[in-house]
PDB file of C-alpha atoms in Angstrom:
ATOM      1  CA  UNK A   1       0.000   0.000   0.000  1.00 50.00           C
ATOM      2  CA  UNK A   2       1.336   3.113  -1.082  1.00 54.00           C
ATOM      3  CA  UNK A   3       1.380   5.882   1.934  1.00 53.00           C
ATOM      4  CA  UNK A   4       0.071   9.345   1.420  1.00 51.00           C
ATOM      5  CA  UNK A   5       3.852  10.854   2.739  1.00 49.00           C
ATOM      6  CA  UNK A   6       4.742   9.233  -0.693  1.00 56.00           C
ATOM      7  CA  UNK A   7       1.740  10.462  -2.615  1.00 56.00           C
ATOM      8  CA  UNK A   8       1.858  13.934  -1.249  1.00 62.00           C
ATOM      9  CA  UNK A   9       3.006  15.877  -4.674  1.00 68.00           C
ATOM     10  CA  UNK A  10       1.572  13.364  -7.122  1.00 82.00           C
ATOM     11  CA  UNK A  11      -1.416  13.518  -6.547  1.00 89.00           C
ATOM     12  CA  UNK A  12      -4.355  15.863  -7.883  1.00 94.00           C
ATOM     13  CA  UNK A  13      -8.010  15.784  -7.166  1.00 96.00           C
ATOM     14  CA  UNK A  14     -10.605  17.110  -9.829  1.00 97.00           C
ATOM     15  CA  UNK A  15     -13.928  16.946 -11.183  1.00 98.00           C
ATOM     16  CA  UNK A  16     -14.300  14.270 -14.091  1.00 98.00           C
ATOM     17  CA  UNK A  17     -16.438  14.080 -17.237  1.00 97.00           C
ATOM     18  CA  UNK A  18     -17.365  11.556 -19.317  1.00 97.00           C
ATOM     19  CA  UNK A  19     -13.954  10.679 -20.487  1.00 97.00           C
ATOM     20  CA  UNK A  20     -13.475   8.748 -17.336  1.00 97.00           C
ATOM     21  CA  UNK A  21     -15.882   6.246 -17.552  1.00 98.00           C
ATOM     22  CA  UNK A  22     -13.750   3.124 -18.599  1.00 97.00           C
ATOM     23  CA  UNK A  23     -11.678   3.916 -15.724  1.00 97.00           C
ATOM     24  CA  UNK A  24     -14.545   4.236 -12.798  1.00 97.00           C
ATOM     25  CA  UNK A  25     -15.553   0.823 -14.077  1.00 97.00           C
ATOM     26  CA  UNK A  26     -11.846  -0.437 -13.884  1.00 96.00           C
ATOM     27  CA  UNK A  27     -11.720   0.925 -10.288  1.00 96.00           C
ATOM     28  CA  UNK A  28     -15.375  -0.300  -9.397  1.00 94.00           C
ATOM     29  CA  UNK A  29     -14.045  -3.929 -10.806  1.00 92.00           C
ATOM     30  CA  UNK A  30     -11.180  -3.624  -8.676  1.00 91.00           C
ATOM     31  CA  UNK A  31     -13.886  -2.750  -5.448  1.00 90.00           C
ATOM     32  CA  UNK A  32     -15.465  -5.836  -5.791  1.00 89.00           C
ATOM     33  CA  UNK A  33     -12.569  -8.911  -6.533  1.00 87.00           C
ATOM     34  CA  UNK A  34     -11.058  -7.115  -2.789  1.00 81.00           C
ATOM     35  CA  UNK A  35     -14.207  -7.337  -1.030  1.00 76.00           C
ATOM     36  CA  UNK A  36     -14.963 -10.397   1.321  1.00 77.00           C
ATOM     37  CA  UNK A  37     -18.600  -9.817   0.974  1.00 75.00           C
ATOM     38  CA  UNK A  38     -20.193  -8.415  -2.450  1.00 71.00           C
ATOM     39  CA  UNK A  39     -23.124  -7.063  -0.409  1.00 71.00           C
ATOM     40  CA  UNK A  40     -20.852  -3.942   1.156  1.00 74.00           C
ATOM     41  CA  UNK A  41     -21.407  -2.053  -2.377  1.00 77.00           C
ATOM     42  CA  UNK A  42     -23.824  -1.659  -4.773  1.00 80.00           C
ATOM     43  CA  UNK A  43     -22.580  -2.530  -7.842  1.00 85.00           C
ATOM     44  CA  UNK A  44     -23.509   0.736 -10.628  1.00 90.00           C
ATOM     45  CA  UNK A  45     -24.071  -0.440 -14.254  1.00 94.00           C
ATOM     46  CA  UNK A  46     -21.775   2.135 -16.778  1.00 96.00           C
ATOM     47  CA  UNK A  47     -25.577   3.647 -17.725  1.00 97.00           C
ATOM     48  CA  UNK A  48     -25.498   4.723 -14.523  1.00 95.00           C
ATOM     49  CA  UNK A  49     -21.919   5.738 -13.666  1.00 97.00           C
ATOM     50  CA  UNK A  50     -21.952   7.751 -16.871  1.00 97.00           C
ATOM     51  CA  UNK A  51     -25.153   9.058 -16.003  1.00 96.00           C
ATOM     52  CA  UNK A  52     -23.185  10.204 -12.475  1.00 96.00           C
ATOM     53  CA  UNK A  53     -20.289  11.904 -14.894  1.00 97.00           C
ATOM     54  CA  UNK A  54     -22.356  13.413 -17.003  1.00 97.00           C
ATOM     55  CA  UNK A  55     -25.895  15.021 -14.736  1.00 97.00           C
ATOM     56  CA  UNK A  56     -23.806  14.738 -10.928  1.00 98.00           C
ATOM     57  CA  UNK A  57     -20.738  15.981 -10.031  1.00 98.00           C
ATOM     58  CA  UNK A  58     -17.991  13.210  -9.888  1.00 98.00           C
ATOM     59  CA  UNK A  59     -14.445  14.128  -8.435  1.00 98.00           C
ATOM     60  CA  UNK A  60     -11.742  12.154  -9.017  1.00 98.00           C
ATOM     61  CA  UNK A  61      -7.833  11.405  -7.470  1.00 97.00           C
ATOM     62  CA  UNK A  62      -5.838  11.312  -9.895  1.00 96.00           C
ATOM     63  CA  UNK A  63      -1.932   9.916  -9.062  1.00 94.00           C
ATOM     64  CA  UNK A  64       1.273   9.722 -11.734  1.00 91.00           C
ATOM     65  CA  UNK A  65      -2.418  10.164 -14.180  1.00 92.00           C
ATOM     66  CA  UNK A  66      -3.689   7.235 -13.144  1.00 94.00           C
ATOM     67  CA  UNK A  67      -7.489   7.423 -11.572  1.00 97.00           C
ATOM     68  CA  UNK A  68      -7.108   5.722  -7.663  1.00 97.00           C
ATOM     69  CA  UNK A  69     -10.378   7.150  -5.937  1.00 98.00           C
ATOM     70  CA  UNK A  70     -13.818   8.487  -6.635  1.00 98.00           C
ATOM     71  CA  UNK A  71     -16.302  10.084  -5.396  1.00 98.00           C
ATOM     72  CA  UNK A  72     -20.517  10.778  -6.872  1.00 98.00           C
ATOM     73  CA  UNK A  73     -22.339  13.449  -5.356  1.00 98.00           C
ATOM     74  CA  UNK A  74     -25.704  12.656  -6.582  1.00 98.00           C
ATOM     75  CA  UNK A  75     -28.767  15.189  -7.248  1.00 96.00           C
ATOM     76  CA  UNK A  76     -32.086  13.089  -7.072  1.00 92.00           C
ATOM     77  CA  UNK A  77     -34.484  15.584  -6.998  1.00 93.00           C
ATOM     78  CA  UNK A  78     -37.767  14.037  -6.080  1.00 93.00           C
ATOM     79  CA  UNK A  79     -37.105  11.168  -7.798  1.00 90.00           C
ATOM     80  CA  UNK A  80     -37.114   7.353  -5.706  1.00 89.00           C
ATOM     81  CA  UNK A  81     -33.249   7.505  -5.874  1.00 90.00           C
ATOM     82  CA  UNK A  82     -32.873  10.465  -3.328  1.00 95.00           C
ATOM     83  CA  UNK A  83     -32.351   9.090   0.126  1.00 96.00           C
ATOM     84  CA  UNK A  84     -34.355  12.232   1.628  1.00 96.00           C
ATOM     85  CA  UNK A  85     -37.587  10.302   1.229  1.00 96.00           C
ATOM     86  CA  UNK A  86     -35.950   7.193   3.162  1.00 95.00           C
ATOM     87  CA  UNK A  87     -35.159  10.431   5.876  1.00 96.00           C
ATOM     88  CA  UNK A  88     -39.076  10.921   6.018  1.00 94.00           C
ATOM     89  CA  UNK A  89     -38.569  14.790   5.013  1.00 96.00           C
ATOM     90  CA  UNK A  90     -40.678  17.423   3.638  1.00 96.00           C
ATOM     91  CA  UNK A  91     -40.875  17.722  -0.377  1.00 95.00           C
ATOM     92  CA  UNK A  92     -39.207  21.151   0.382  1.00 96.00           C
ATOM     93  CA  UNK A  93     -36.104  19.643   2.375  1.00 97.00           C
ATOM     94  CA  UNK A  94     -35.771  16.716  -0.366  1.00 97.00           C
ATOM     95  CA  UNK A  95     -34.944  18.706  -2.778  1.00 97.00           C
ATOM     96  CA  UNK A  96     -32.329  20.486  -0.895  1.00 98.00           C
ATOM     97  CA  UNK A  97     -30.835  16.925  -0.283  1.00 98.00           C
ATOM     98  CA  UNK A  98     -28.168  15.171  -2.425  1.00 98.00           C
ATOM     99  CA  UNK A  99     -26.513  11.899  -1.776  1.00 98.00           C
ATOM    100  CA  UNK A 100     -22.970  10.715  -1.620  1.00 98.00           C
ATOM    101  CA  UNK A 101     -24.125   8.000  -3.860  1.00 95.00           C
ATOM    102  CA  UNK A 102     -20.787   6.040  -3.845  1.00 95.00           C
ATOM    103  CA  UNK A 103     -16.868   6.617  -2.831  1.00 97.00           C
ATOM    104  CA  UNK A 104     -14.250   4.194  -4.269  1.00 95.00           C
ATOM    105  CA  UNK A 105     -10.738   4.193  -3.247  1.00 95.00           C
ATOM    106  CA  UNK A 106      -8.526   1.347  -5.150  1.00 95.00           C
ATOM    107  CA  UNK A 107      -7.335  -1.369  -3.049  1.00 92.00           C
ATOM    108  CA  UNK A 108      -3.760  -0.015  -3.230  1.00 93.00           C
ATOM    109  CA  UNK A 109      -4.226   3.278  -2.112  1.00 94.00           C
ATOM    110  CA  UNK A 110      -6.597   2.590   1.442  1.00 90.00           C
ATOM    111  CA  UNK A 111      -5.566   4.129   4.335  1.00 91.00           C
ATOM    112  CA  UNK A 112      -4.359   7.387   3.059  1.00 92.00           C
ATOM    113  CA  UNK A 113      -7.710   9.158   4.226  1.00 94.00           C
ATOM    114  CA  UNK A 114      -8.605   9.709   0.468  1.00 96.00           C
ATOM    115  CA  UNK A 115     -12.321   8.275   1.913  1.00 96.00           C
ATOM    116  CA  UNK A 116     -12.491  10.992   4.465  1.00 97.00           C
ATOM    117  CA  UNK A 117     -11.138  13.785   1.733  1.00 96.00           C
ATOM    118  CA  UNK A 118     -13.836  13.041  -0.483  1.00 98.00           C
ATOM    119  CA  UNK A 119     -16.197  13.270   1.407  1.00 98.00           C
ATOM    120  CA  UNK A 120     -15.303  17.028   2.553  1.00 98.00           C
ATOM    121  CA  UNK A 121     -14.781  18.033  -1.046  1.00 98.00           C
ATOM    122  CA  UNK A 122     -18.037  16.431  -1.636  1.00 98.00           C
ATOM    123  CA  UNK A 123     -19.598  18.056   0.769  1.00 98.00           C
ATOM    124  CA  UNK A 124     -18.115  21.464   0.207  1.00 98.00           C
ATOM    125  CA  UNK A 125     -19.600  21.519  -3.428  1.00 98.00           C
ATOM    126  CA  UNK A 126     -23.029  20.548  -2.280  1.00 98.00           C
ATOM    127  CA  UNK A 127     -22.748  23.550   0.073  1.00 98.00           C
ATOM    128  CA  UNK A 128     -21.416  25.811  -2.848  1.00 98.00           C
ATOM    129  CA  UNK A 129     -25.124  23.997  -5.051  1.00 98.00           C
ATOM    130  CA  UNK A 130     -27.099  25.067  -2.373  1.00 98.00           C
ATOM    131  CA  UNK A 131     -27.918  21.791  -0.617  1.00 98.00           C
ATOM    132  CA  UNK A 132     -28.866  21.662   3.025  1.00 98.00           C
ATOM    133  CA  UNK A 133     -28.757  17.681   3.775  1.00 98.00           C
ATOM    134  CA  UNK A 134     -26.259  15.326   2.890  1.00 98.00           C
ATOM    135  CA  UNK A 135     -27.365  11.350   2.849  1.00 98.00           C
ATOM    136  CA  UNK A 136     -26.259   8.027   2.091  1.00 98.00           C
ATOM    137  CA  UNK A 137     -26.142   4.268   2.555  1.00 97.00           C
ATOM    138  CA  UNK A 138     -23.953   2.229   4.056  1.00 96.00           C
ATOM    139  CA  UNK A 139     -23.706  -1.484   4.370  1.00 94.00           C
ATOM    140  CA  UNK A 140     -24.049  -2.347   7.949  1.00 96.00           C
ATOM    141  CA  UNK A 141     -20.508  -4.720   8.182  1.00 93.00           C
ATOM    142  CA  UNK A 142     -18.835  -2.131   6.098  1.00 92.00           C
ATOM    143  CA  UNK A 143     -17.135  -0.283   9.412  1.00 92.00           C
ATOM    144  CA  UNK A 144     -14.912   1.463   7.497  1.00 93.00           C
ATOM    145  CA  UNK A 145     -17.006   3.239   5.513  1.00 95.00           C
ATOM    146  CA  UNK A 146     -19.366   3.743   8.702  1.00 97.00           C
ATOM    147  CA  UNK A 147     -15.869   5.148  10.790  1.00 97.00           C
ATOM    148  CA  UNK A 148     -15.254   7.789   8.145  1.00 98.00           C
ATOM    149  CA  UNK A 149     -18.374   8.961   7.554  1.00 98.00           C
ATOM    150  CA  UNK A 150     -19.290   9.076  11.131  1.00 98.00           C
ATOM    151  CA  UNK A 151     -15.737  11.016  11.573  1.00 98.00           C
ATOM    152  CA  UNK A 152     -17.226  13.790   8.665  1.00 98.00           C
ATOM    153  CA  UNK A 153     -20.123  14.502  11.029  1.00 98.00           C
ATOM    154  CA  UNK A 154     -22.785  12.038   9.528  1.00 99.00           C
ATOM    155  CA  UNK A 155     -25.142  10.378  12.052  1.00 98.00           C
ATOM    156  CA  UNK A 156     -26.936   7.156  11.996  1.00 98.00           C
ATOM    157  CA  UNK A 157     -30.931   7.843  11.275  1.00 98.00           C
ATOM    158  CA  UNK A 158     -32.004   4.557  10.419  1.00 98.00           C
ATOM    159  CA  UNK A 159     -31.290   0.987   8.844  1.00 97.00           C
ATOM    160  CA  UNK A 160     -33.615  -0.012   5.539  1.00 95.00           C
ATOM    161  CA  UNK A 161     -33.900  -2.737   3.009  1.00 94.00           C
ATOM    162  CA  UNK A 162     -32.622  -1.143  -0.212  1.00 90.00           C
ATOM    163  CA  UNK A 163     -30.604  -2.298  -3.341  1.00 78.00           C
ATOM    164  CA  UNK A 164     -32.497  -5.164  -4.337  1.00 80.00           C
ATOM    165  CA  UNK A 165     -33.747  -6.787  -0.618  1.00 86.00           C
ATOM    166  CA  UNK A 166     -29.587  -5.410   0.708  1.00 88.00           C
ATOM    167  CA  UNK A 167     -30.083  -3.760   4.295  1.00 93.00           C
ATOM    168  CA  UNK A 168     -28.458  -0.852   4.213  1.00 96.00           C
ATOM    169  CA  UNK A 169     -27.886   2.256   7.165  1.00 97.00           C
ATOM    170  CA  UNK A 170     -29.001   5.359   6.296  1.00 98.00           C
ATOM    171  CA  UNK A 171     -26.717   8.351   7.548  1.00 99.00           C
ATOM    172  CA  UNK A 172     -27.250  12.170   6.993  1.00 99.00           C
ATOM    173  CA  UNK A 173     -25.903  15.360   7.909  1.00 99.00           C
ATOM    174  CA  UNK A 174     -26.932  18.815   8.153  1.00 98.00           C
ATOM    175  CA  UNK A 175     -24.697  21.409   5.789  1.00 98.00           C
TER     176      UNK A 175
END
């Protein structure tokens, strides 16, 4: 595992467009043959990643120009896919929700905080759009994801059957 002392001036964070999407698959791919349990994440067809490049705001870490982490902030609007109606809230406070819809670090690069530093820049553009709510889901046996988030302010509000029959915790926080 490479350590971020090492990364320090290599590394580069930035939005990313369309032209990424063979590599958020690549690095989605590389998510699931390192996970013990294929429940932990929701596996996102490329319809929908490229959707996420294209109508979200996706930010990227991008190291000697080679794509290691990723982050979605999602806009769902009052459609099903915004987690402010599994919050129970107002029309008026759902659509001044988005979701961290998903956060991928490659197996090579954990433990550099990259988790926890996308999820500030995440939320620091969702501020800048106007939002007042962040949410998202975590699996319930994925503590790392639950320790970071937790450690960016996010609370637990409730656990829910999502994805397909997965059970999933819901966390949120107010911005």
């Amino acid at each position: 595992m490479k350590k971020m002392k090492d990364l320090a001036d290599d590394y580069e964070i930035k939005p990313l467009s369309d032209i990424y999407i063979s590599e958020l698959l690549k690095l989605q791919e590389n998510a699931f043959l390192n996970l013990e349990n294929e429940e932990l994440l929701r596996r996102n067809s490329e319809a929908t990643l490229l959707d996420c490049l294209v109508n979200h705001y996706t930010l990227g870490i991008i190291y000697k120009g080679a794509l290691i982490a990723f982050g979605i902030l999602y806009f769902g609007k009052l459609t099903s896919e915004n987690i402010g109606y599994d919050l129970d809230l107002n029309p008026d406070e759902i659509i001044k929700t988005a979701n961290i819809k998903l956060i991928i670090v490659h197996s090579a690069y954990r433990g550099n905080g990259f988790q926890r530093r996308l999820i500030r820049e995440l939320e620091t553009e969702a501020i800048k759009r106007g939002f007042k709510t962040l949410a998202c889901t975590i699996a319930p046996e994925n503590f790392y994801s639950i320790r970071n988030f937790e450690a960016c302010g996010f609370g637990f509000c409730k656990q829910k059957q999502k994805y397909n029959g997965l059970i999933r915790n819901i966390y949120s926080k107010k911005i």
